[in-house]
Coordinates of C-alpha atoms in Angstrom, one line a residue:
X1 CA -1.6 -66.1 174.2
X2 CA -4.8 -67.3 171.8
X3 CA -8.3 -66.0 173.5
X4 CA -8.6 -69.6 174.7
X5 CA -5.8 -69.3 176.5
X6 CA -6.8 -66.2 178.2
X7 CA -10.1 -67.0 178.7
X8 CA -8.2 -69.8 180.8
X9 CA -6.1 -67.6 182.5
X10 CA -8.8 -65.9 183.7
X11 CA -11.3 -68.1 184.5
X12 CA -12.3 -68.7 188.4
X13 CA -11.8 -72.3 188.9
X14 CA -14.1 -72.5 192.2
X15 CA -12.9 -75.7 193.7
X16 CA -10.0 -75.1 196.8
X17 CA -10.7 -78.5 197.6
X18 CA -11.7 -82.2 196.3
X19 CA -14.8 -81.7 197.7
X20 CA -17.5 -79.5 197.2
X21 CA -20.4 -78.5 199.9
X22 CA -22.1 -75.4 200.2
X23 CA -20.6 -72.5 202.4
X24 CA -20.4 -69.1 202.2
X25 CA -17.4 -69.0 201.3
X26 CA -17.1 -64.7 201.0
X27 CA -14.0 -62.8 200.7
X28 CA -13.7 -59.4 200.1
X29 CA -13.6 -57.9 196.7
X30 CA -11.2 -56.4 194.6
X31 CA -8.6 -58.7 195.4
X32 CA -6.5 -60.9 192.8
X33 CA -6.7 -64.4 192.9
X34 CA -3.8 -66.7 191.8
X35 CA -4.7 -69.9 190.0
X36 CA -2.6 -72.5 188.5
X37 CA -3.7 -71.0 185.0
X38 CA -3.2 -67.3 185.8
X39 CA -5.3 -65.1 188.1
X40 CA -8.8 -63.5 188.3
X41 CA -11.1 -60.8 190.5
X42 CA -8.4 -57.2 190.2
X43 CA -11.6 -55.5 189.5
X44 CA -15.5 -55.7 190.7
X45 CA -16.7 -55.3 187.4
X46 CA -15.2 -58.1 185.0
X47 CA -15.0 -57.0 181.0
X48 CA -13.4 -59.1 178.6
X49 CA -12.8 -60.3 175.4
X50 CA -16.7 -61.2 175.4
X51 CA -18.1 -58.3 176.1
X52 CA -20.0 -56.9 173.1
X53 CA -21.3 -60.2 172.0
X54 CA -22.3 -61.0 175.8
X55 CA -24.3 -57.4 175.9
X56 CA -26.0 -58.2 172.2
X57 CA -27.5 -61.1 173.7
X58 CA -28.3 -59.9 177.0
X59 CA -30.4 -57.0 174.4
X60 CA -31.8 -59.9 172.7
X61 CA -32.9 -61.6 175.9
X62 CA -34.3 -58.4 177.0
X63 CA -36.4 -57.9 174.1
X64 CA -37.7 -61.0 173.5
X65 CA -38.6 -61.0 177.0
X66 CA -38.9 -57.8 179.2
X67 CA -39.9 -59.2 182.4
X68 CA -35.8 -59.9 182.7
X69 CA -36.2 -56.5 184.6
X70 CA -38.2 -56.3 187.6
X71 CA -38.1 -53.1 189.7
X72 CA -40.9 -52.8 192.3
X73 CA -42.1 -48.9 193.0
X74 CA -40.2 -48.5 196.2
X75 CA -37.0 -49.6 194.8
X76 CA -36.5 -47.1 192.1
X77 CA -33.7 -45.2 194.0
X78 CA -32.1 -48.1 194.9
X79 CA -32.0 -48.8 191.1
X80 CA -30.2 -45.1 190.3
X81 CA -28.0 -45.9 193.3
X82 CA -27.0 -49.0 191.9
X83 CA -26.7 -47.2 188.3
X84 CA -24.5 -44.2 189.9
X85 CA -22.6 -46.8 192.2
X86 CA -21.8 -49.0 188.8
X87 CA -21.0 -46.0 186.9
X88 CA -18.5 -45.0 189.8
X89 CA -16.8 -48.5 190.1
X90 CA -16.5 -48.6 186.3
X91 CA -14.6 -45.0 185.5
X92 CA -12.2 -46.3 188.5
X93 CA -11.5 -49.7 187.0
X94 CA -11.7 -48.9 183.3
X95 CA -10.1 -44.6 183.6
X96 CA -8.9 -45.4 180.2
X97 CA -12.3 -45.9 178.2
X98 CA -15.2 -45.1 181.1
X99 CA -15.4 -41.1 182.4
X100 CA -17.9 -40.1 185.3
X101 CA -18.2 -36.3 186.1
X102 CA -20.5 -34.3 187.8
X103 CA -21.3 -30.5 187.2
X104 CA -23.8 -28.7 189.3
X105 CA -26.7 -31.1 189.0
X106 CA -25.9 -32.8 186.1
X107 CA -23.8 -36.1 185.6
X108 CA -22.1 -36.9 182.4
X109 CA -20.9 -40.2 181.7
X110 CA -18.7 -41.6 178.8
X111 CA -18.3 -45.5 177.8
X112 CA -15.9 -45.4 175.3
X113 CA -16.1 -48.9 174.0
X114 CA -19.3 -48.4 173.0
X115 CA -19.5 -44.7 172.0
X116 CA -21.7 -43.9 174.7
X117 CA -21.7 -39.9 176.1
X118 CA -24.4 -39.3 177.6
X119 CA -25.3 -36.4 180.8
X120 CA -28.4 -37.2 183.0
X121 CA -29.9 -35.6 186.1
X122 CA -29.9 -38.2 189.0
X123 CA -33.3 -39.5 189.5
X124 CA -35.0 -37.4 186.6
X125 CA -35.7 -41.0 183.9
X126 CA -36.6 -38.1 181.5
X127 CA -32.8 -37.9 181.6
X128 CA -32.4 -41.5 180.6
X129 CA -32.8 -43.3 178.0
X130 CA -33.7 -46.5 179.4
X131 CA -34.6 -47.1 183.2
X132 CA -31.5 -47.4 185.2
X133 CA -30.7 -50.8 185.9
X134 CA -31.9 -51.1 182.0
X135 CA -29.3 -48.4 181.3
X136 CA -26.3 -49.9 183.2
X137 CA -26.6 -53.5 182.4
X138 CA -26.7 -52.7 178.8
X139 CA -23.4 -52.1 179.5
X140 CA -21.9 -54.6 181.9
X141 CA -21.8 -58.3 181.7
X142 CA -23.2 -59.0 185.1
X143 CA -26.2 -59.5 186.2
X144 CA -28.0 -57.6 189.0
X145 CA -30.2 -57.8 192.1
X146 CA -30.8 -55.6 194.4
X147 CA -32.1 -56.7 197.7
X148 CA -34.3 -54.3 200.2
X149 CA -33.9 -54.0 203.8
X150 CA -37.1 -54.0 206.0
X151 CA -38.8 -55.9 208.8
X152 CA -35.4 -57.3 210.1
X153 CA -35.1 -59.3 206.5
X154 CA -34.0 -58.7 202.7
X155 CA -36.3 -58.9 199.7
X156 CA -35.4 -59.6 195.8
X157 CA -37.6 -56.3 194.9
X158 CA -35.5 -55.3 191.9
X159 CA -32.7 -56.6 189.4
X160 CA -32.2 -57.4 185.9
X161 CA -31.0 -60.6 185.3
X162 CA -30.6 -62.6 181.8
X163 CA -28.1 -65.6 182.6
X164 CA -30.0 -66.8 185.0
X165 CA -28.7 -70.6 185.5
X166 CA -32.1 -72.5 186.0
X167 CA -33.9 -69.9 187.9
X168 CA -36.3 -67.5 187.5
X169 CA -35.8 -64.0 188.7
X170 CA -39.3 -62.9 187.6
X171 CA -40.6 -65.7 189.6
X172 CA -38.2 -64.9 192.6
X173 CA -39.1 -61.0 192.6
X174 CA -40.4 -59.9 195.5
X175 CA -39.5 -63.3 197.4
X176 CA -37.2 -62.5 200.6
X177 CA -33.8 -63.8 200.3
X178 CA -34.6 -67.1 202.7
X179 CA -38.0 -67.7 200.6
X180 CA -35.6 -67.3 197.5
X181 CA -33.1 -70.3 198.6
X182 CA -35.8 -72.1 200.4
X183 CA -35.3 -74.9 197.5
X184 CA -31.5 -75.8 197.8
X185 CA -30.5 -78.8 199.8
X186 CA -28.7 -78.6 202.6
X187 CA -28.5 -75.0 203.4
X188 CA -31.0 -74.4 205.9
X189 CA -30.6 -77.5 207.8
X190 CA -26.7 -76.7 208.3
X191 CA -27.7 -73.2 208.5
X192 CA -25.5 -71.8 206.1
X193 CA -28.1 -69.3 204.6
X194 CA -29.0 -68.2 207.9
X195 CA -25.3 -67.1 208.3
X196 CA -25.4 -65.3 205.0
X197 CA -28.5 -63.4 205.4
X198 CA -27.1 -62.2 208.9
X199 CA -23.5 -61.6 207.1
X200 CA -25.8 -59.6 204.3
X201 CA -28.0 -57.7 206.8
X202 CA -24.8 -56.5 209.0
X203 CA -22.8 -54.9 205.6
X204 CA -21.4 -51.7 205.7
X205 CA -22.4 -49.1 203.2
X206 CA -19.5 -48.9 200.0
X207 CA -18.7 -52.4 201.6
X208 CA -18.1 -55.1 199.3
X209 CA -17.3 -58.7 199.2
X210 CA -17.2 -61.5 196.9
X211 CA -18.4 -65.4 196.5
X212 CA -18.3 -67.9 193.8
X213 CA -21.0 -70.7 192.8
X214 CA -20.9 -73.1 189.7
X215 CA -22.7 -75.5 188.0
X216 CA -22.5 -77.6 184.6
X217 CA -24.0 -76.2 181.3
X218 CA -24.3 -78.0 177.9
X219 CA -23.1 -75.9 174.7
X220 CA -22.0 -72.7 176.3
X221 CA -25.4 -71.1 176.9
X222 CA -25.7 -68.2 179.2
X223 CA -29.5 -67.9 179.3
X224 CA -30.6 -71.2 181.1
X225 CA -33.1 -69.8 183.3
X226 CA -36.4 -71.3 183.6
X227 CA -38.5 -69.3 181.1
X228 CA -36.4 -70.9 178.3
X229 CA -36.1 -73.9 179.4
X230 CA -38.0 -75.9 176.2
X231 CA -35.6 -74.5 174.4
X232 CA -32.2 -75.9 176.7
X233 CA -33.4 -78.6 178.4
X234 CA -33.3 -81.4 175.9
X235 CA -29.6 -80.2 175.8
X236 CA -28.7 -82.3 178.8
X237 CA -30.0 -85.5 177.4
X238 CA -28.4 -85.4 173.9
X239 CA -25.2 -84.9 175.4
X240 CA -25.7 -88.1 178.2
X241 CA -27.3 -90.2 174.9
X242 CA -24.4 -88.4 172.5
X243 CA -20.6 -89.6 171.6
X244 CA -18.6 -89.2 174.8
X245 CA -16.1 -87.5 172.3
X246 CA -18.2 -84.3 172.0
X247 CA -18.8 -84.0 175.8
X248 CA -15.3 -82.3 176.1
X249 CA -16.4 -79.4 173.2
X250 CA -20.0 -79.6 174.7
X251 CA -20.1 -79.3 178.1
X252 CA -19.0 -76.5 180.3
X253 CA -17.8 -76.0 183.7
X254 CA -20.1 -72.7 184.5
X255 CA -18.9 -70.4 187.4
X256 CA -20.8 -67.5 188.9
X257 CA -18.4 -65.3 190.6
X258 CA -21.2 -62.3 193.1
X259 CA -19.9 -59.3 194.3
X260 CA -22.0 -58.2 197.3
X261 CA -22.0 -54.3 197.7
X262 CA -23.9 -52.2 200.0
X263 CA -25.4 -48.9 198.5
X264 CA -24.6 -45.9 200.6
X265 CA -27.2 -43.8 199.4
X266 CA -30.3 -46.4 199.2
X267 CA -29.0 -49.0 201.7
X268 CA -30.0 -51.7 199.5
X269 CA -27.5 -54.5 198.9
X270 CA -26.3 -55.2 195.5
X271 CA -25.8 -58.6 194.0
X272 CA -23.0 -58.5 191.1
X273 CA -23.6 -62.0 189.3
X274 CA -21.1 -62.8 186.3
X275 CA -21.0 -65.8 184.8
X276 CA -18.1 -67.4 183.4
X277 CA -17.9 -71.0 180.9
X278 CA -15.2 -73.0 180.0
X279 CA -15.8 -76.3 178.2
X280 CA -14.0 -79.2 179.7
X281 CA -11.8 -79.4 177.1
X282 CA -10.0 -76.5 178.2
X283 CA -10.4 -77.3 182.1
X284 CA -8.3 -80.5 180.9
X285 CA -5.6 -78.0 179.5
X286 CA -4.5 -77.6 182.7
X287 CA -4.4 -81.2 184.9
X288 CA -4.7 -79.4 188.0
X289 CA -8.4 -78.3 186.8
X290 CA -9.3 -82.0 185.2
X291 CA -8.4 -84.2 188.1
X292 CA -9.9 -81.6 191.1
X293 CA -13.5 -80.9 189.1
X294 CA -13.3 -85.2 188.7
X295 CA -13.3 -85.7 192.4
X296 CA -15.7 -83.0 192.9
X297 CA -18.1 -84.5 190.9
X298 CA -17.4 -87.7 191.7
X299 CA -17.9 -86.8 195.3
X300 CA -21.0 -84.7 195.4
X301 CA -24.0 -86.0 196.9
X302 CA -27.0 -87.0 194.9
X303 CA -29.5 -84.6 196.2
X304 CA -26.7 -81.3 195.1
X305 CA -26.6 -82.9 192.1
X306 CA -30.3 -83.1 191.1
X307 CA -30.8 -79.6 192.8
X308 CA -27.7 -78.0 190.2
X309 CA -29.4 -79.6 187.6
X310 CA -26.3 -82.1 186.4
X311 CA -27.4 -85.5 186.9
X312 CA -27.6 -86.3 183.8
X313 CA -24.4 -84.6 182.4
X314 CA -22.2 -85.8 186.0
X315 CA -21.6 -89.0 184.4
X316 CA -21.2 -88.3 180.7
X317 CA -18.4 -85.6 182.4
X318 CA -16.3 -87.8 184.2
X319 CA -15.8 -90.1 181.6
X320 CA -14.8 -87.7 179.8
X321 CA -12.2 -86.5 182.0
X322 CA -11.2 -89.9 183.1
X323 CA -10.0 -90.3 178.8
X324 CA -8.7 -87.0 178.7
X325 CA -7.9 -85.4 182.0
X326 CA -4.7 -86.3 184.3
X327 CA -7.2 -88.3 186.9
X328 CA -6.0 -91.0 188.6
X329 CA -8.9 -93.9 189.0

């Protein structure tokens, strides 16, 4: 099997349906799922063929622009719970290459992909190289919020998040989790995100539970959040102006699979975000894939569309699959 092919196999395809409309669609985590192609989600924590060039630029992101990491005052041991709870969910995923022991008061953790040992006291940063959420996600491929619980609501307060697909999670910081999805369509009249919030605020500690999301992204970038947006949003209109033959190479289908954990030691609740990009030339590999994401698109209402961001590239992407996918017109 080439890494195309596995990348395929492992991809989650988000669409059960021919039509797409928001829901909350959550399952809980650590569950397989079959897909035409293959199957994805055995573990919480996805690593892959792309993970060191994912974490080099998730440390060139960082660098270039710090404020990818927010973590207000009160939320610092929520941050080394998340660390701990990540450290915990890795060495019982990954026993072959990730090692998490405790003696006494000390913790010593080993990542043996990339040469990491390392012992630390919990909550002493003296211990740490980095801050802990700076630590962790320097070694996973997700992203991270963690959301507080006060006042009967949950607040963004803390997170470190670099594939951000047009948002802003310096922006959002602080925001409560309505105020955060106040701008999608659809959601609050149907009240689907006053389910979720209740569904968030009623997990279990160690509880955890899964949901996928998706989008469209020209030329494979991660890093399409709103900070960099000069340098990613003409990307959208060269490919709706370009040759409809490079729309299969250019654009991809984007999915965000989030695992929702609660911490048992802080309470917060952690948001797992990985992101996943195939280009359509490879969602056409399998005909299942190419016909379904047609009718989705086909189907989805103007206001979604504008709110994801794919207006421009909807069009550009059905033609495409209407050359080269098994759709039926």
């Amino acid at each position: 099997m080439t890494s195309t092919d596995s990348r395929t196999a492992r991809f989650p395809f988000p669409f059960p349906r021919d039509q797409y409309r928001y829901s909350t669609n959550v399952e809980p985590a650590g569950n397989p799922t079959d897909t035409v192609a293959g199957s994805w989600g055995d573990t919480r924590i996805a690593i892959d063929d792309h993970y060191h060039r994912e974490l080099a630029e998730r440390e060139r992101i960082l660098t270039a622009d710090p404020s990818r990491h927010q973590c207000l005052p009160h939320m610092v041991p929520a941050a080394w719970d998340a660390m701990l709870t990540l450290m915990r969910t890795l060495a019982a995923e990954y026993p072959d290459t990730m090692t998490l022991e405790r003696r006494a008061n000390t913790w010593f953790w080993r990542n043996d992909l990339l040469g990491i040992e390392h012992s630390f006291v919990f909550g002493d940063l003296t211990t740490l190289p980095a801050p802990p959420l700076v630590y962790i996600c320097g070694q996973i491929q997700e992203d991270v919020v963690l959301l507080d619980q006060r006042e009967g609501a949950l607040w963004g307060d803390a997170g470190l998040v670099t594939f951000a697909a047009d948002w802003s999670f310096g922006f959002d910081v602080g925001m409560s989790f309505l105020e955060i999805h106040g701008p999608v369509p659809r959601i609050h009249t149907e009240k689907i995100i006053t389910r979720a919030h209740n569904f968030l605020m009623r997990l279990e500690p160690r509880q955890s539970y899964r949901r996928t999301n998706w989008t469209l992204t020209v030329d494979g970038k991660l890093d399409t959040s709103t900070e960099t947006y000069p340098e990613w949003g003409k990307d959208r209109r060269t490919l709706a102006d370009g040759p409809l033959a490079e729309v299969g190479d250019r654009l991809f289908l984007r999915t965000e699979v989030q695992h929702l954990i609660r911490l048992a030691h802080s309470g917060a609740v952690m948001f797992l975000i990985r992101t996943y990009l195939l280009p359509l030339r490879d969602v056409a590999s399998v005909p299942e894939w190419g016909a379904r994401l047609y009718k989705v698109l086909e189907d989805l209402p103007v206001d979604m569309a504008e709110y994801k961001g794919i207006s421009r590239t909807r069009e550009p992407g059905m033609r495409w699959l209407a050359a080269h996918g098994d759709v039926e017109l």
